[in-house]
Short mmCIF file of C-alpha atoms in Angstrom, two decimals:
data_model
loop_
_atom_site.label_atom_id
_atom_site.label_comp_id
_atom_site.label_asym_id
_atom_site.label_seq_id
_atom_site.Cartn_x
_atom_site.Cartn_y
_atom_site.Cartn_z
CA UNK A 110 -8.55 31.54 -152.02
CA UNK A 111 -5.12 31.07 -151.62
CA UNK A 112 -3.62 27.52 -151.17
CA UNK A 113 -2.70 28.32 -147.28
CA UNK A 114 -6.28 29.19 -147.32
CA UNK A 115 -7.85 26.93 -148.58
CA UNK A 116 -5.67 23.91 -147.03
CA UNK A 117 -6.63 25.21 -143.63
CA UNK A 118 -10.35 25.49 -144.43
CA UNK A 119 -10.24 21.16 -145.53
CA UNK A 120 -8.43 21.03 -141.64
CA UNK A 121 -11.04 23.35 -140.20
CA UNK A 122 -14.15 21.51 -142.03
CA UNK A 123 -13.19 17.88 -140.79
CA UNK A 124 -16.23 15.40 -140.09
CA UNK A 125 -17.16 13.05 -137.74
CA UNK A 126 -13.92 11.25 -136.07
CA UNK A 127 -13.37 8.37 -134.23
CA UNK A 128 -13.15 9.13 -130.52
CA UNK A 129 -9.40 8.01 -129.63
CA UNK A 130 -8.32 9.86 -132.78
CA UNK A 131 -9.66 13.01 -132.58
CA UNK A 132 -7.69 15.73 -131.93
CA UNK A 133 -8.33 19.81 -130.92
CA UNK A 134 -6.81 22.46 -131.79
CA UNK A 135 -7.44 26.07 -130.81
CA UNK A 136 -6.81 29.58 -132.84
CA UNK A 137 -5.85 32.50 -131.63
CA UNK A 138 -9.20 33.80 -130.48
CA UNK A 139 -9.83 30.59 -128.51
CA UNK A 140 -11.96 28.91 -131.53
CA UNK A 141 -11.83 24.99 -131.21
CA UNK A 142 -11.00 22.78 -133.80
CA UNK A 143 -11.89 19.00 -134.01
CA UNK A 144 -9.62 16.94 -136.27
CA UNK A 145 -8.07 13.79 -137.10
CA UNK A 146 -4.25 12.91 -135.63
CA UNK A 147 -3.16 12.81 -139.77
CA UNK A 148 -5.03 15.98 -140.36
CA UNK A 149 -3.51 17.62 -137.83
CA UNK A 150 0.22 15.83 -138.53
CA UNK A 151 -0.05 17.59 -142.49
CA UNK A 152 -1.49 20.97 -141.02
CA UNK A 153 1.28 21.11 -139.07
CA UNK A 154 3.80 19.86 -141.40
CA UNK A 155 2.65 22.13 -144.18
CA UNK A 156 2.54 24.68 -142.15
CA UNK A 157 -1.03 25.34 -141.95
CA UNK A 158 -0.77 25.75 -138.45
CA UNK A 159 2.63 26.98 -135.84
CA UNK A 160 4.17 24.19 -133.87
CA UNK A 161 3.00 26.86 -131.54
CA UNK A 162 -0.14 25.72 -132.13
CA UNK A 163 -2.19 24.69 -128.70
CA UNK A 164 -3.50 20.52 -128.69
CA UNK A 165 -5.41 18.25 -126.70
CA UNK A 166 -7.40 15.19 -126.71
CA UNK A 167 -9.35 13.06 -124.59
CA UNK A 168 -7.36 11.79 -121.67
CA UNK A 169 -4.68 14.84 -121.81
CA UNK A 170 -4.55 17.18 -118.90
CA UNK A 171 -4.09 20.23 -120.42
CA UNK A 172 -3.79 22.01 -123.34
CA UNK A 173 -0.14 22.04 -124.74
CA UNK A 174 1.59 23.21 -127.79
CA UNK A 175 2.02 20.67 -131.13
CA UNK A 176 5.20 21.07 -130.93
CA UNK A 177 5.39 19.33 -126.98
CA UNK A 178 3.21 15.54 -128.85
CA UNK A 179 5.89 13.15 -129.80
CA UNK A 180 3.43 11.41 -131.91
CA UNK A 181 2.25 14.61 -134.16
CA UNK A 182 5.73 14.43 -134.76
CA UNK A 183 7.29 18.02 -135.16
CA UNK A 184 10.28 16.65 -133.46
CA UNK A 185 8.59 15.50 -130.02
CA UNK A 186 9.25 15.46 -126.47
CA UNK A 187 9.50 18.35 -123.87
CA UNK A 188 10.47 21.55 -125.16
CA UNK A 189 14.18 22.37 -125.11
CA UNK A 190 15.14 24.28 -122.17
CA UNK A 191 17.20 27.18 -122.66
CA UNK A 192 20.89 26.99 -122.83
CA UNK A 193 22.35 28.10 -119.33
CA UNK A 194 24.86 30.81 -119.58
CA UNK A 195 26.13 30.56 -115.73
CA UNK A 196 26.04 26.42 -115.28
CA UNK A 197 27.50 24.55 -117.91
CA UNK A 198 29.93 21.79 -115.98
CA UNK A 199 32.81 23.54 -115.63
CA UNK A 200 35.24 21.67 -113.01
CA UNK A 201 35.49 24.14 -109.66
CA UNK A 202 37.54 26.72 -110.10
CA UNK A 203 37.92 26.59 -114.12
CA UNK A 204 36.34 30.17 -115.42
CA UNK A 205 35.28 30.54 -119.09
CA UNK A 206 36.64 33.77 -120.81
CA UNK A 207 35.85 35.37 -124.37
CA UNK A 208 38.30 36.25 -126.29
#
């Protein structure tokens, strides 16, 4: 078993958790995962699993990527929009050119 491998099966074969701790996580074919916040902070750090990766807990909404959970830490906070290429604070009447 490869070391990928076998680091995802120890995420995959958590026990028991405590209930404001627990975490989900789901794979691509929609499997659930229960875990603990620190297992799920060194999955995703080690790159067990994609900041891609869709979370929840108790008392979340809806399911949203790992990369979205300030706390899991993968930089936090909303996702970046993208840059704008038409709206970028240009005084009226100033035009950007390439050269």
């Amino acid at each position: 078993m490869s070391e990928v491998a076998a680091a995802r099966e120890r995420v995959v074969s958590s026990g028991a958790l405590a209930g404001s701790d627990e975490w989900r996580w789901t794979d691509d074919q929609g499997v659930q995962r229960v875990v603990s916040a620190d297992e799920l902070r060194s999955a995703l750090a080690s790159s067990v699993l994609a900041p891609s990766t869709l979370v929840w807990r108790d008392g979340m909404e809806s399911w949203v990527p790992a990369s979205s959970v300030p706390e899991l830490g993968l930089g936090g906070g909303e996702p970046l929009a993208e840059p704008s290429t038409t709206d970028i604070g240009l005084p009226a009447g100033c035009a950007m050119t390439r050269r």
